[in-house]
Short mmCIF file of C-alpha atoms and ligand atoms in Angstrom, two decimals:
data_model
loop_
_atom_site.label_atom_id
_atom_site.label_comp_id
_atom_site.label_asym_id
_atom_site.label_seq_id
_atom_site.Cartn_x
_atom_site.Cartn_y
_atom_site.Cartn_z
CA UNK A 268 25.49 2.25 16.96
CA UNK A 269 23.36 -0.90 16.87
CA UNK A 270 23.37 -3.85 19.21
CA UNK A 271 23.65 -7.08 17.24
CA UNK A 272 23.25 -10.71 18.32
CA UNK A 273 25.04 -12.96 15.82
CA UNK A 274 24.51 -16.71 15.38
CA UNK A 275 27.32 -18.40 13.44
CA UNK A 276 29.87 -15.80 14.56
CA UNK A 277 32.72 -18.30 14.24
CA UNK A 278 31.75 -19.43 10.72
CA UNK A 279 33.29 -18.38 7.42
CA UNK A 280 30.69 -15.72 6.67
CA UNK A 281 29.65 -14.98 10.27
CA UNK A 282 33.21 -14.17 11.35
CA UNK A 283 33.44 -11.54 8.59
CA UNK A 284 30.14 -10.03 9.70
CA UNK A 285 31.47 -10.00 13.27
CA UNK A 286 34.61 -8.10 12.29
CA UNK A 287 32.81 -5.69 9.96
CA UNK A 288 30.27 -4.82 12.68
CA UNK A 289 32.99 -4.27 15.29
CA UNK A 290 35.12 -2.10 13.02
CA UNK A 291 32.09 0.11 12.39
CA UNK A 292 31.41 0.65 16.08
CA UNK A 293 28.51 -1.70 16.69
CA UNK A 294 28.13 -3.76 19.84
CA UNK A 295 28.02 -7.49 19.06
CA UNK A 296 27.00 -10.55 21.03
CA UNK A 297 28.48 -13.64 19.36
CA UNK A 298 26.07 -16.53 19.95
CA UNK A 299 27.96 -19.80 19.52
CA UNK A 300 27.84 -23.40 20.59
CA UNK A 301 31.49 -23.39 21.68
CA UNK A 302 32.86 -20.07 23.04
CA UNK A 303 36.41 -21.36 22.61
CA UNK A 304 35.92 -20.94 18.85
CA UNK A 305 35.80 -17.13 19.24
CA UNK A 306 39.40 -15.98 19.56
CA UNK A 307 38.72 -12.29 18.92
CA UNK A 308 38.67 -9.96 21.90
CA UNK A 309 37.17 -6.48 21.63
CA UNK A 310 35.56 -4.11 24.14
CA UNK A 311 32.31 -4.18 22.13
CA UNK A 312 32.20 -7.98 21.85
CA UNK A 313 30.39 -10.34 24.22
CA UNK A 314 30.37 -14.10 23.70
CA UNK A 315 27.48 -16.28 24.80
CA UNK A 316 26.26 -19.79 24.07
CA UNK A 317 23.11 -20.62 22.13
CA UNK A 318 21.47 -23.11 19.78
CA UNK A 319 19.69 -21.64 16.76
CA UNK A 320 17.33 -24.64 16.64
CA UNK A 321 15.91 -23.85 20.10
CA UNK A 322 13.43 -20.92 20.04
CA UNK A 323 13.98 -20.26 23.77
CA UNK A 324 17.71 -20.00 23.10
CA UNK A 325 17.04 -17.64 20.18
CA UNK A 326 14.82 -15.45 22.36
CA UNK A 327 17.40 -15.35 25.16
CA UNK A 328 20.17 -14.46 22.71
CA UNK A 329 18.15 -11.77 20.93
CA UNK A 330 16.77 -10.04 24.02
CA UNK A 331 18.08 -6.49 24.38
CA UNK A 332 19.48 -6.28 20.84
CA UNK A 333 18.35 -4.19 17.87
CA UNK A 334 19.15 -6.87 15.31
CA UNK A 335 19.51 -10.65 15.28
CA UNK A 336 21.78 -11.92 12.49
CA UNK A 337 21.91 -15.59 11.54
CA UNK A 338 24.91 -16.86 9.57
CA UNK A 339 24.41 -20.49 10.40
CA UNK A 340 25.29 -23.41 8.18
CA UNK A 341 27.24 -26.58 8.53
CA UNK A 342 29.63 -27.70 5.86
CA UNK A 343 28.81 -30.15 3.08
CA UNK A 344 27.02 -32.79 5.14
CA UNK A 345 23.36 -33.58 5.74
CA UNK A 346 23.41 -31.59 9.00
CA UNK A 347 23.71 -28.41 6.95
CA UNK A 348 20.64 -29.19 4.85
CA UNK A 349 18.67 -30.31 7.90
CA UNK A 350 19.45 -27.09 9.79
CA UNK A 351 18.49 -24.34 7.36
CA UNK A 352 14.68 -24.36 7.26
CA UNK A 353 14.26 -25.45 10.94
CA UNK A 354 16.63 -22.65 11.93
CA UNK A 355 14.47 -20.12 10.08
CA UNK A 356 11.38 -21.39 11.89
CA UNK A 357 13.17 -21.34 15.25
CA UNK A 358 14.50 -17.80 14.71
CA UNK A 359 11.00 -16.52 13.92
CA UNK A 360 9.40 -18.47 16.78
CA UNK A 361 11.97 -17.13 19.24
CA UNK A 362 11.55 -13.53 18.09
CA UNK A 363 7.77 -13.79 18.26
CA UNK A 364 8.02 -14.40 22.01
CA UNK A 365 9.73 -11.04 22.46
CA UNK A 366 6.68 -8.93 21.65
CA UNK A 367 6.59 -5.81 19.53
CA UNK A 368 8.99 -4.44 18.49
CA UNK A 369 11.14 -7.56 18.54
CA UNK A 370 14.68 -7.25 17.18
CA UNK A 371 14.94 -7.21 13.43
CA UNK A 372 16.12 -10.47 11.79
CA UNK A 373 18.78 -10.66 9.07
CA UNK A 374 19.48 -14.13 7.72
CA UNK A 375 22.28 -15.28 5.43
CA UNK A 376 20.54 -17.05 2.55
CA UNK A 377 21.50 -18.94 -0.57
CA UNK A 378 21.93 -18.15 -4.27
CA UNK A 379 20.09 -21.20 -5.61
CA UNK A 380 16.68 -19.58 -5.93
CA UNK A 381 17.96 -16.46 -7.76
CA UNK A 382 16.71 -15.93 -11.32
CA UNK A 383 19.10 -16.29 -14.23
CA UNK A 384 18.88 -14.25 -17.47
CA UNK A 385 17.21 -17.18 -19.30
CA UNK A 386 14.31 -17.07 -16.83
CA UNK A 387 15.39 -20.17 -14.94
CA UNK A 388 16.85 -20.30 -11.45
CA UNK A 389 20.44 -21.01 -10.40
CA UNK A 390 19.46 -24.44 -9.11
CA UNK A 391 18.18 -25.43 -12.57
CA UNK A 392 21.73 -25.50 -13.99
CA UNK A 393 22.88 -28.87 -15.23
CA UNK A 394 25.55 -30.81 -13.40
CA UNK A 395 25.21 -29.37 -9.92
CA UNK A 396 26.30 -31.87 -7.26
CA UNK A 397 23.44 -33.40 -5.26
CA UNK A 398 24.61 -32.06 -1.88
CA UNK A 399 24.74 -28.51 -3.28
CA UNK A 400 21.27 -28.85 -4.79
CA UNK A 401 19.92 -29.95 -1.42
CA UNK A 402 21.49 -26.95 0.32
CA UNK A 403 20.12 -24.60 -2.36
CA UNK A 404 16.61 -25.99 -1.99
CA UNK A 405 16.84 -25.89 1.81
CA UNK A 406 17.57 -22.15 1.50
CA UNK A 407 14.69 -21.88 -0.96
CA UNK A 408 12.39 -23.51 1.59
CA UNK A 409 13.61 -21.15 4.29
CA UNK A 410 12.97 -18.15 2.01
CA UNK A 411 9.45 -19.41 1.24
CA UNK A 412 8.92 -19.64 4.98
CA UNK A 413 10.19 -16.10 5.64
CA UNK A 414 7.93 -14.80 2.89
CA UNK A 415 4.96 -16.24 4.77
CA UNK A 416 5.89 -14.34 7.95
CA UNK A 417 4.14 -10.96 8.25
CA UNK A 418 4.84 -10.22 11.90
CA UNK A 419 8.65 -10.36 12.19
CA UNK A 420 10.89 -7.80 10.46
CA UNK A 421 13.01 -10.24 8.44
CA UNK A 422 15.55 -9.76 5.65
CA UNK A 423 17.26 -12.61 3.79
CA UNK A 424 20.51 -11.77 2.01
CA UNK A 425 21.60 -14.15 -0.76
CA UNK A 426 25.28 -14.10 -1.65
CA UNK A 427 26.32 -14.24 -5.28
CA UNK A 428 26.76 -17.79 -6.63
CA UNK A 429 30.36 -17.83 -5.39
CA UNK A 430 31.33 -16.33 -2.04
CA UNK A 431 34.87 -16.75 -0.79
CA UNK A 432 37.25 -15.00 1.58
CA UNK A 433 39.13 -12.22 -0.18
CA UNK A 434 39.56 -8.48 -0.40
CA UNK A 435 37.32 -5.93 1.33
CA UNK A 436 36.76 -3.38 -1.43
CA UNK A 437 33.67 -1.78 0.12
CA UNK A 438 31.98 -1.91 -3.29
CA UNK A 439 29.19 -4.22 -4.35
CA UNK A 440 25.87 -4.22 -6.19
CA UNK A 441 22.50 -5.44 -5.02
CA UNK A 442 19.41 -6.84 -6.74
CA UNK A 443 16.24 -8.41 -5.43
CA UNK A 444 15.70 -11.83 -7.02
CA UNK A 445 18.03 -11.70 -10.04
CA UNK A 446 21.50 -13.24 -9.97
CA UNK A 447 24.20 -10.58 -10.25
CA UNK A 448 27.18 -11.17 -12.52
CA UNK A 449 30.30 -9.05 -13.02
CA UNK A 450 31.76 -7.76 -16.30
CA UNK A 451 33.23 -11.21 -17.00
CA UNK A 452 29.86 -12.87 -16.45
CA UNK A 453 30.89 -14.37 -13.11
CA UNK A 454 28.60 -14.24 -10.10
CA UNK A 455 30.86 -13.63 -7.13
CA UNK A 456 31.42 -11.67 -3.93
CA UNK A 457 34.03 -11.89 -1.20
CA UNK A 458 32.91 -12.73 2.32
CA UNK A 459 34.40 -9.36 3.35
CA UNK A 460 32.27 -7.33 0.91
CA UNK A 461 29.20 -9.45 1.67
CA UNK A 462 29.73 -8.50 5.33
CA UNK A 463 29.92 -4.83 4.32
CA UNK A 464 26.50 -5.21 2.66
CA UNK A 465 25.04 -6.91 5.75
CA UNK A 466 26.23 -4.11 8.03
CA UNK A 467 25.06 -1.46 5.53
CA UNK A 468 21.59 -3.05 5.71
CA UNK A 469 21.76 -2.94 9.51
CA UNK A 470 22.71 0.74 9.49
CA UNK A 471 20.20 1.73 6.80
CA UNK A 472 17.32 -0.72 6.46
CA UNK A 473 16.17 -0.90 2.84
CA UNK A 474 14.94 -4.48 2.57
CA UNK A 475 12.67 -5.26 5.51
CA UNK A 476 10.36 -8.14 4.55
CA UNK A 477 12.28 -9.11 1.42
CA UNK A 478 15.29 -10.98 0.06
CA UNK A 479 18.09 -9.25 -1.77
CA UNK A 480 21.36 -10.42 -3.24
CA UNK A 481 24.88 -9.03 -3.13
CA UNK A 482 27.48 -9.37 -5.90
CA UNK A 483 29.96 -7.42 -8.02
N1 NAP B 242 26.51 -18.84 -2.74
C1 NAP B 242 25.73 -19.24 -1.73
O1 NAP B 242 24.52 -19.26 -1.83
C2 NAP B 242 26.37 -19.61 -0.42
C3 NAP B 242 27.73 -19.91 -0.39
C4 NAP B 242 28.29 -20.21 0.86
C5 NAP B 242 27.48 -20.26 2.00
N2 NAP B 242 26.15 -20.01 1.91
C6 NAP B 242 25.30 -20.11 3.10
O2 NAP B 242 25.78 -19.21 4.09
C7 NAP B 242 25.58 -19.79 5.38
C8 NAP B 242 26.88 -19.69 6.18
O3 NAP B 242 27.89 -20.40 5.46
P1 NAP B 242 29.38 -20.54 6.06
O4 NAP B 242 30.22 -21.07 4.96
O5 NAP B 242 29.78 -19.29 6.77
O6 NAP B 242 29.15 -21.71 7.12
P2 NAP B 242 30.18 -22.28 8.21
O7 NAP B 242 31.53 -21.70 8.04
O8 NAP B 242 30.03 -23.76 8.19
O9 NAP B 242 29.59 -21.71 9.60
C9 NAP B 242 28.36 -22.16 10.04
C10 NAP B 242 28.12 -21.62 11.44
O10 NAP B 242 26.84 -22.07 11.88
C11 NAP B 242 26.96 -22.48 13.23
N3 NAP B 242 25.87 -23.39 13.59
C12 NAP B 242 25.48 -24.52 12.94
N4 NAP B 242 24.44 -25.09 13.59
C13 NAP B 242 24.19 -24.30 14.68
C14 NAP B 242 23.25 -24.36 15.72
N5 NAP B 242 22.33 -25.36 15.81
N6 NAP B 242 23.25 -23.38 16.67
C15 NAP B 242 24.16 -22.38 16.59
N7 NAP B 242 25.08 -22.25 15.62
C16 NAP B 242 25.10 -23.22 14.67
C17 NAP B 242 28.33 -23.14 13.25
O11 NAP B 242 28.76 -23.32 14.59
P3 NAP B 242 29.74 -24.55 15.02
O12 NAP B 242 31.12 -24.05 14.73
O13 NAP B 242 29.45 -24.73 16.46
O14 NAP B 242 29.36 -25.74 14.17
C18 NAP B 242 29.14 -22.10 12.48
O15 NAP B 242 29.48 -21.02 13.30
C19 NAP B 242 25.11 -21.23 5.16
O16 NAP B 242 23.73 -21.32 5.42
C20 NAP B 242 25.42 -21.50 3.71
O17 NAP B 242 24.51 -22.41 3.11
C21 NAP B 242 25.58 -19.68 0.73
#
C-alpha cells in the first residue's frame, strides 16, 4: 500500500487515477481547489485543498505521502498552457523543501514531444490547431525542465496521442520517447488503462528520472 497525494483528482485523467488507486488498496489524498468537485467517498480517501502553482501548498499536500501525482490541466484555453511548465517548477520546488527522501513525483505529460517513425515529433504534424500546439509545447517545456532536475525522483508519463474515457482492459504497452501505435496505426489509450499504468508505476517503479509513454 502506498500513500498518494493527487493534484487534479477531479479532472478527466486524475479521476481515473483516483479510482484505480483506491480499487488497488492505496490511500489517496485528493488535492483540489474545490472539494465539492469530489463526489466519491471511500475509507481510504481524504480530500484537501491546494494550488499546484504554490510551492508551499505543494509541500503541505505532499507531506507524509510516498508519491505525489500531478494530473493538472485546464481545458482548451490559455490557462491550460500557462499552467503546465509553472506547475512543474512549483511541484519540484515544493518537494525540494521536504528534504531527502521527499515523496516521489509522477506527472501526467503530453504526447507532442514523442518521436514518430519518420524521425519527427508528434507536434511537427501538419494542420494541428494552434491551441493544441501550444499545449504540446508547454508539456515539452515541462519535460525539458524535469530532465534538468537531478535531486527529485520524477517520472513524466505521456499518454498516447489520443486519450479518452473508455474500457479498462488492464493491458497496455510502454515505450520511452517513441509514439506507440496499435495494429491499425492509431495512437490511443483509454483514461482507465492510462490510470492502470500510472498505478503500476507507483507499485513498481521502473522509470524514475525519465519519461515514458502508454498506448495500445
Ligand atoms: N494526448 C495527450 O498528450 C493528452 C491528452 C489529454 C490530456 N493531456 C494532459 O493531461 C493533463 C490532464 O488532462 P485532463 O483532460 O484530465 O484535464 P482536466 O479534466 O481539465 O483536469 C485538470 C485538473 O487540473 C486541476 N487544476 C488546474 N489548475 C490547478 C491548480 N492551479 N491547482 C490545482 N489543481 C489545478 C483542475 O482543477 P479545477 O477543477 O479546480 O479546475 C482539474 O482537476 C493535462 O495537462 C493535459 O494537457 C495530454
